[in-house]
Amino acid sequence: MTDRRTGASHNARKGRFWVAGLLALGLIGGGASQADTPPAASTPVGKVAAADNNALGWSSVSPTLGRQLDTDQKSVRDIFQRLNGADPAMGDIALADLTKQVSAIQQDTHAVIGQIQSYDTIISSFLQVLGDKPAANEDASITAQRQRMQKDSQSVKSMLVRARLYELQAKQLGTVIDGRRSRIQQATLSRRTSSPIAPHFWHALVTEKAENQSSVENNGVLAEWPYLLGGTFLVLTLTGLTAYPLLAGLRRLGAKPEALPASTDNNEIPRASGVVAITAGGMLCAVLAPVLWLLWEMITMGGDGGPIAATISDTMPVCGFILGAGLPILGRAGLLANNDIKARHALRGVDWMLACGVLALDLLHAFQSLKVFGPTLTVLLEIVFALAVSISTVSTCRRLGRQAETRLLAPSVLGLATLLTFVTVIAIVLGYVSFAFSLNGWLLVLGTGIAIVGLLGMCWREAIERLLGARGFFGSRLVPLGVGPRRLSQLTVVLSGIGNVMLLLILVSIVQSEGDFNLATIFGRLGLLFSGSNIRGIPISLDTVLICIGLFIAAYYAIRQTRNWMRDRLFPTTTMDIGSQTSILSVFTYCSWIIVGLTVLSVAGVSIKNLTWVVSALSVGIGFGLQSIVQNFVSGIILLAERPVRVGDVVEIAGTRGDVKRISVRATNIGLSDGSTMIVPNSQFITTNVKNATLGSTGAALTLSFTVPITADLDQARAMLLEVAAKRPEVLSTPTPKVRVTAIGSAAVTMTLGINLISVRESGSVQDAILFDVFRRFHAEDIAIATT
């Protein structure tokens, strides 16, 4: 009875301990309430077991997650019904709206899966502590606790399967939407209408007169067209007039734009050093333009100008930025006017062309989706837009091509623009107006995106240089802290590169927007680049890639600093030799990088299951072509562990003698006497005979054999050899040098001189010095001597 009570008490204490430990470590869910606080130490085990489910938080979180999954299920069903409904000719705007809904579902399900997996891990850990089956004489509260945990585990796994199912369905719906959008785009590009040179085209235009007039009447979409047209002109004009006062205000704040420096190289494009002020003015105009439009809409149209007014409002920020930043550069009083008047004349009106072109492109897309006009008038507007963009592009390129001083455009660019114009005209004549419109719309979007991103890139680079320069805001404060100019320069380059990558992603988002310059659409596509996708169970996203790269960079500096501390601070206080120190540093480095690699894989969401195919591929590769690499790797680990060869040893392998300079996991570097380095695979140190002259000691023995005539005085010859050896400081006095007679011939006697040296590395030079001394000493006594 005593043992049973002791066991039950032990189990109760064990259960109470783990419950309190989990609560103390903060492993309770985010849905735990005030009532989920840990029980006091005096609370009985039964009460702890009754409260553990609430403590884990699953009971309070699961209803919320279930409702979220119900909403996602309904959204998936609605999207599926819309895709399979009675409207097979769904437009791009409707498909874009469905794409946003699918992306939202994927984000929701991904977040729900992350929460459920966290609870699954907690409950699984709890069940591992409690065990799968009841133990002998187990307390009833622990049994009930296990049953509740098992029930919660089943609920968690069921909801996890459900969430993954909805995520997979949303991904499939996204694939279907992309496929339908591609088919619509292909059908649109290949759609052929009446040619504008055919009389039937103009006859159809006259026939649609009543339909087109209905759009501008009282109940039409463009019933407020005077206010829309007048407001657009007024807002763009006011924005352009405000650009210079804003720039003047920024100049007074200290962001004065400087003149363009004279270029010493004709092939180098000069850069405005005041681009920060210009970009800031453009951003202020990007805010001002939609505000002015909203005020105009409220005053003239009562705040509801319809979908066309909404389209204009969405495009105004981009138009405002183009005018606010373009006029201070290309305007009559802009930077180019003060430095290169010819270039300003060549680029005259480009800012207004881009702003009006972007606005016209968005309006034409809105006209198409809303079917504002008849098909023939819509085609005519597309023809006018395509010809205007192509002709303006050729005209601008031709003007710039005439300015040899600017070196801004090569003749090939002008030729490409001319070719695009030719293709546009041919497509329009043949009736492929949609193709010509899409081509020139993409060209306008690409050119506008490059201009905006290029200006932002120059602004970012200049801002970084100003902030981190020697006299910059941050640079002047970091230099006294010990950050050198070289480090500041490296930081400037790194931050500039990161900014350029982000701007490149923004350019990709602009190009993918297909002419929709709505900021919400652009940043939504940019968010999709960061959220990424799931490939074979591995989440691939830009933010994960950046985090992994950051971990590698941080680990590199941390490992390097730790190695330097161990080598310069720790090892000098010990009695370890250089070989032991090198082995410890190598093992530490490799182990650290293995840990970093596993951490990066964990952050990237890669598990052992994901690596199954990698292990299989490596097994096949090892079996066919990687045997030597694996063999050298294992041999390197053996060399670092057993240390038969250490850094600093003098070894002889395959007839080559040298000093061991470095031992890695693949090969060993041996320094030769001629200054070169021989790289030896580690497997040779394991599978072949290696002579280590310094293993166990740093000294070395040297033996020299001589022959003297049979008529010579052997005692005198012996004394002279010992005398020569004693005069060399490299020769150890203990043990003393010895001379032996090793052979007697009919005409000569062989004598051997054995000495011990301080270092084996000096054996070559000592041998040469002794031979010279022996020759001179015996020659002075007129005794013939020779080496054997």
CSV table of N, CA and C in Angstrom, one decimal, residues 324-404:
chain,number,residue,atom,x,y,z
A,324,GLY,N,4.6,66.6,-60.3
A,324,GLY,CA,5.3,67.2,-59.2
A,324,GLY,C,6.8,67.0,-59.3
A,325,ALA,N,7.2,65.9,-59.8
A,325,ALA,CA,8.7,65.6,-59.9
A,325,ALA,C,9.2,65.9,-61.3
A,326,GLY,N,8.3,65.9,-62.4
A,326,GLY,CA,8.8,66.1,-63.7
A,326,GLY,C,9.0,67.5,-64.1
A,327,LEU,N,8.1,68.4,-63.6
A,327,LEU,CA,8.2,69.8,-63.9
A,327,LEU,C,9.5,70.5,-63.4
A,328,PRO,N,9.9,70.2,-62.1
A,328,PRO,CA,11.2,70.7,-61.6
A,328,PRO,C,12.4,70.3,-62.3
A,329,ILE,N,12.2,69.2,-63.1
A,329,ILE,CA,13.4,68.7,-63.9
A,329,ILE,C,13.3,69.2,-65.4
A,330,LEU,N,12.1,69.0,-66.0
A,330,LEU,CA,11.9,69.3,-67.4
A,330,LEU,C,11.3,70.6,-67.7
A,331,GLY,N,10.8,71.3,-66.7
A,331,GLY,CA,10.0,72.6,-67.0
A,331,GLY,C,10.9,73.7,-67.4
A,332,ARG,N,10.3,74.8,-67.7
A,332,ARG,CA,11.0,76.0,-68.2
A,332,ARG,C,12.1,76.5,-67.2
A,333,ALA,N,11.7,76.3,-65.9
A,333,ALA,CA,12.7,76.8,-64.8
A,333,ALA,C,13.3,75.6,-64.1
A,334,GLY,N,13.3,74.4,-64.8
A,334,GLY,CA,13.8,73.2,-64.2
A,334,GLY,C,15.3,73.1,-64.2
A,335,LEU,N,15.8,72.0,-63.7
A,335,LEU,CA,17.2,71.8,-63.6
A,335,LEU,C,17.9,71.7,-65.0
A,336,LEU,N,17.2,71.0,-65.9
A,336,LEU,CA,17.8,70.9,-67.3
A,336,LEU,C,17.8,72.2,-68.0
A,337,ALA,N,16.9,73.1,-67.7
A,337,ALA,CA,16.9,74.4,-68.3
A,337,ALA,C,18.1,75.2,-67.8
A,338,ASN,N,18.6,75.0,-66.6
A,338,ASN,CA,19.7,75.7,-66.1
A,338,ASN,C,21.1,75.1,-66.5
A,339,ASN,N,21.0,73.9,-67.0
A,339,ASN,CA,22.3,73.2,-67.3
A,339,ASN,C,22.4,72.7,-68.7
A,340,ASP,N,21.3,72.2,-69.3
A,340,ASP,CA,21.4,71.7,-70.7
A,340,ASP,C,20.1,72.1,-71.4
A,341,ILE,N,20.1,73.2,-72.0
A,341,ILE,CA,18.8,73.7,-72.6
A,341,ILE,C,18.4,72.8,-73.8
A,342,LYS,N,19.4,72.2,-74.5
A,342,LYS,CA,19.0,71.3,-75.6
A,342,LYS,C,18.3,70.1,-75.2
A,343,ALA,N,18.8,69.5,-74.1
A,343,ALA,CA,18.1,68.3,-73.5
A,343,ALA,C,16.7,68.7,-73.1
A,344,ARG,N,16.5,69.9,-72.5
A,344,ARG,CA,15.2,70.3,-72.0
A,344,ARG,C,14.2,70.4,-73.2
A,345,HIS,N,14.7,71.0,-74.3
A,345,HIS,CA,13.9,71.1,-75.5
A,345,HIS,C,13.5,69.7,-76.1
A,346,ALA,N,14.5,68.8,-76.0
A,346,ALA,CA,14.2,67.4,-76.5
A,346,ALA,C,13.2,66.7,-75.7
A,347,LEU,N,13.2,66.9,-74.4
A,347,LEU,CA,12.3,66.3,-73.5
A,347,LEU,C,11.0,67.1,-73.1
A,348,ARG,N,10.8,68.1,-73.9
A,348,ARG,CA,9.7,69.1,-73.6
A,348,ARG,C,8.4,68.3,-73.7
A,349,GLY,N,7.6,68.5,-72.6
A,349,GLY,CA,6.3,68.0,-72.6
A,349,GLY,C,6.2,66.5,-72.2
A,350,VAL,N,7.3,65.8,-71.9
A,350,VAL,CA,7.2,64.4,-71.6
A,350,VAL,C,6.4,64.1,-70.3
A,351,ASP,N,6.6,65.0,-69.3
A,351,ASP,CA,5.9,64.8,-68.1
A,351,ASP,C,4.4,64.9,-68.3
A,352,TRP,N,3.9,65.9,-69.1
A,352,TRP,CA,2.5,66.0,-69.3
A,352,TRP,C,2.0,64.8,-70.2
A,353,MET,N,2.8,64.4,-71.1
A,353,MET,CA,2.5,63.2,-71.9
A,353,MET,C,2.2,62.0,-71.1
A,354,LEU,N,3.2,61.7,-70.2
A,354,LEU,CA,3.0,60.6,-69.3
A,354,LEU,C,1.8,60.7,-68.4
A,355,ALA,N,1.6,61.8,-67.8
A,355,ALA,CA,0.5,62.0,-66.9
A,355,ALA,C,-0.9,61.8,-67.6
A,356,CYS,N,-1.0,62.5,-68.8
A,356,CYS,CA,-2.2,62.4,-69.5
A,356,CYS,C,-2.4,61.0,-70.1
A,357,GLY,N,-1.3,60.4,-70.5
A,357,GLY,CA,-1.4,59.0,-71.1
A,357,GLY,C,-1.8,58.0,-70.1
A,358,VAL,N,-1.3,58.1,-68.8
A,358,VAL,CA,-1.7,57.2,-67.8
A,358,VAL,C,-3.2,57.3,-67.5
A,359,LEU,N,-3.6,58.6,-67.4
A,359,LEU,CA,-5.0,58.8,-67.1
A,359,LEU,C,-5.9,58.3,-68.2
A,360,ALA,N,-5.5,58.6,-69.5
A,360,ALA,CA,-6.3,58.1,-70.6
A,360,ALA,C,-6.4,56.6,-70.6
A,361,LEU,N,-5.3,55.9,-70.3
A,361,LEU,CA,-5.2,54.4,-70.3
A,361,LEU,C,-6.2,53.9,-69.3
A,362,ASP,N,-6.2,54.4,-68.1
A,362,ASP,CA,-7.1,53.9,-67.0
A,362,ASP,C,-8.6,54.2,-67.4
A,363,LEU,N,-8.8,55.4,-68.0
A,363,LEU,CA,-10.2,55.7,-68.4
A,363,LEU,C,-10.7,54.8,-69.5
A,364,LEU,N,-9.8,54.4,-70.5
A,364,LEU,CA,-10.2,53.5,-71.5
A,364,LEU,C,-10.5,52.1,-71.0
A,365,HIS,N,-9.7,51.7,-70.0
A,365,HIS,CA,-10.0,50.4,-69.4
A,365,HIS,C,-11.4,50.5,-68.7
A,366,ALA,N,-11.7,51.6,-68.0
A,366,ALA,CA,-13.0,51.8,-67.4
A,366,ALA,C,-14.1,51.8,-68.4
A,367,PHE,N,-13.9,52.5,-69.5
A,367,PHE,CA,-14.9,52.5,-70.6
A,367,PHE,C,-15.2,51.1,-71.1
A,368,GLN,N,-14.1,50.3,-71.2
A,368,GLN,CA,-14.3,48.9,-71.7
A,368,GLN,C,-15.1,48.1,-70.8
A,369,SER,N,-14.7,48.1,-69.5
A,369,SER,CA,-15.4,47.3,-68.5
A,369,SER,C,-16.9,47.7,-68.3
A,370,LEU,N,-17.1,49.0,-68.3
A,370,LEU,CA,-18.5,49.5,-68.1
A,370,LEU,C,-19.3,49.6,-69.3
A,371,LYS,N,-18.7,49.4,-70.5
A,371,LYS,CA,-19.4,49.5,-71.8
A,371,LYS,C,-20.1,50.8,-71.9
A,372,VAL,N,-19.3,51.9,-71.7
A,372,VAL,CA,-19.8,53.2,-71.7
A,372,VAL,C,-20.2,53.6,-73.2
A,373,PHE,N,-19.4,53.2,-74.1
A,373,PHE,CA,-19.7,53.6,-75.5
A,373,PHE,C,-20.0,52.3,-76.3
A,374,GLY,N,-20.4,52.5,-77.5
A,374,GLY,CA,-20.6,51.3,-78.4
A,374,GLY,C,-19.2,50.7,-78.8
A,375,PRO,N,-19.2,49.5,-79.4
A,375,PRO,CA,-18.0,48.9,-79.7
A,375,PRO,C,-17.2,49.6,-80.7
A,376,THR,N,-17.8,50.3,-81.7
A,376,THR,CA,-17.0,50.9,-82.7
A,376,THR,C,-16.3,52.2,-82.2
A,377,LEU,N,-17.1,53.0,-81.4
A,377,LEU,CA,-16.4,54.2,-80.8
A,377,LEU,C,-15.3,53.8,-79.8
A,378,THR,N,-15.5,52.7,-79.1
A,378,THR,CA,-14.5,52.2,-78.2
A,378,THR,C,-13.2,51.9,-79.0
A,379,VAL,N,-13.4,51.2,-80.1
A,379,VAL,CA,-12.3,50.8,-81.0
A,379,VAL,C,-11.6,52.1,-81.5
A,380,LEU,N,-12.4,53.1,-81.9
A,380,LEU,CA,-11.8,54.3,-82.4
A,380,LEU,C,-11.0,55.0,-81.3
A,381,LEU,N,-11.4,55.0,-80.1
A,381,LEU,CA,-10.7,55.6,-79.0
A,381,LEU,C,-9.4,54.8,-78.7
A,382,GLU,N,-9.4,53.5,-78.8
A,382,GLU,CA,-8.2,52.7,-78.7
A,382,GLU,C,-7.2,53.0,-79.8
A,383,ILE,N,-7.8,53.2,-81.1
A,383,ILE,CA,-6.9,53.6,-82.2
A,383,ILE,C,-6.2,54.9,-81.9
A,384,VAL,N,-6.9,55.9,-81.5
A,384,VAL,CA,-6.4,57.2,-81.2
A,384,VAL,C,-5.3,57.1,-80.1
A,385,PHE,N,-5.6,56.3,-79.0
A,385,PHE,CA,-4.6,56.2,-77.9
A,385,PHE,C,-3.3,55.5,-78.4
A,386,ALA,N,-3.5,54.4,-79.2
A,386,ALA,CA,-2.3,53.7,-79.7
A,386,ALA,C,-1.4,54.6,-80.6
A,387,LEU,N,-2.1,55.3,-81.5
A,387,LEU,CA,-1.3,56.2,-82.4
A,387,LEU,C,-0.6,57.3,-81.6
A,388,ALA,N,-1.3,57.9,-80.7
A,388,ALA,CA,-0.8,59.0,-79.9
A,388,ALA,C,0.5,58.5,-79.1
A,389,VAL,N,0.4,57.4,-78.5
A,389,VAL,CA,1.5,56.9,-77.7
A,389,VAL,C,2.7,56.6,-78.6
A,390,SER,N,2.4,55.8,-79.7
A,390,SER,CA,3.6,55.5,-80.6
A,390,SER,C,4.2,56.7,-81.3
A,391,ILE,N,3.4,57.6,-81.7
A,391,ILE,CA,3.9,58.8,-82.4
A,391,ILE,C,4.7,59.6,-81.4
A,392,SER,N,4.2,59.8,-80.2
A,392,SER,CA,4.9,60.6,-79.2
A,392,SER,C,6.2,60.0,-78.8
A,393,THR,N,6.2,58.7,-78.7
A,393,THR,CA,7.5,58.0,-78.4
A,393,THR,C,8.5,58.2,-79.5
A,394,VAL,N,8.1,58.0,-80.7
A,394,VAL,CA,9.1,58.2,-81.8
A,394,VAL,C,9.5,59.7,-81.9
A,395,SER,N,8.6,60.6,-81.7
A,395,SER,CA,9.0,62.0,-81.7
A,395,SER,C,10.0,62.4,-80.6
A,396,THR,N,9.8,61.9,-79.4
A,396,THR,CA,10.7,62.1,-78.3
A,396,THR,C,12.1,61.5,-78.6
A,397,CYS,N,12.1,60.3,-79.0
A,397,CYS,CA,13.3,59.6,-79.3
A,397,CYS,C,14.1,60.3,-80.4
A,398,ARG,N,13.4,60.8,-81.4
A,398,ARG,CA,14.0,61.5,-82.5
A,398,ARG,C,14.7,62.8,-82.1
A,399,ARG,N,14.0,63.5,-81.2
A,399,ARG,CA,14.6,64.8,-80.7
A,399,ARG,C,15.8,64.5,-79.8
A,400,LEU,N,15.7,63.5,-79.0
A,400,LEU,CA,16.9,63.1,-78.2
A,400,LEU,C,18.0,62.6,-79.0
A,401,GLY,N,17.7,61.9,-80.1
A,401,GLY,CA,18.8,61.3,-80.9
A,401,GLY,C,19.6,62.4,-81.6
A,402,ARG,N,19.0,63.6,-81.8
A,402,ARG,CA,19.7,64.7,-82.5
A,402,ARG,C,20.6,65.4,-81.6
A,403,GLN,N,20.5,65.2,-80.3
A,403,GLN,CA,21.3,65.8,-79.3
A,403,GLN,C,22.5,64.9,-79.0
A,404,ALA,N,23.6,65.0,-79.7
A,404,ALA,CA,24.7,64.1,-79.5
A,404,ALA,C,25.4,64.4,-78.1
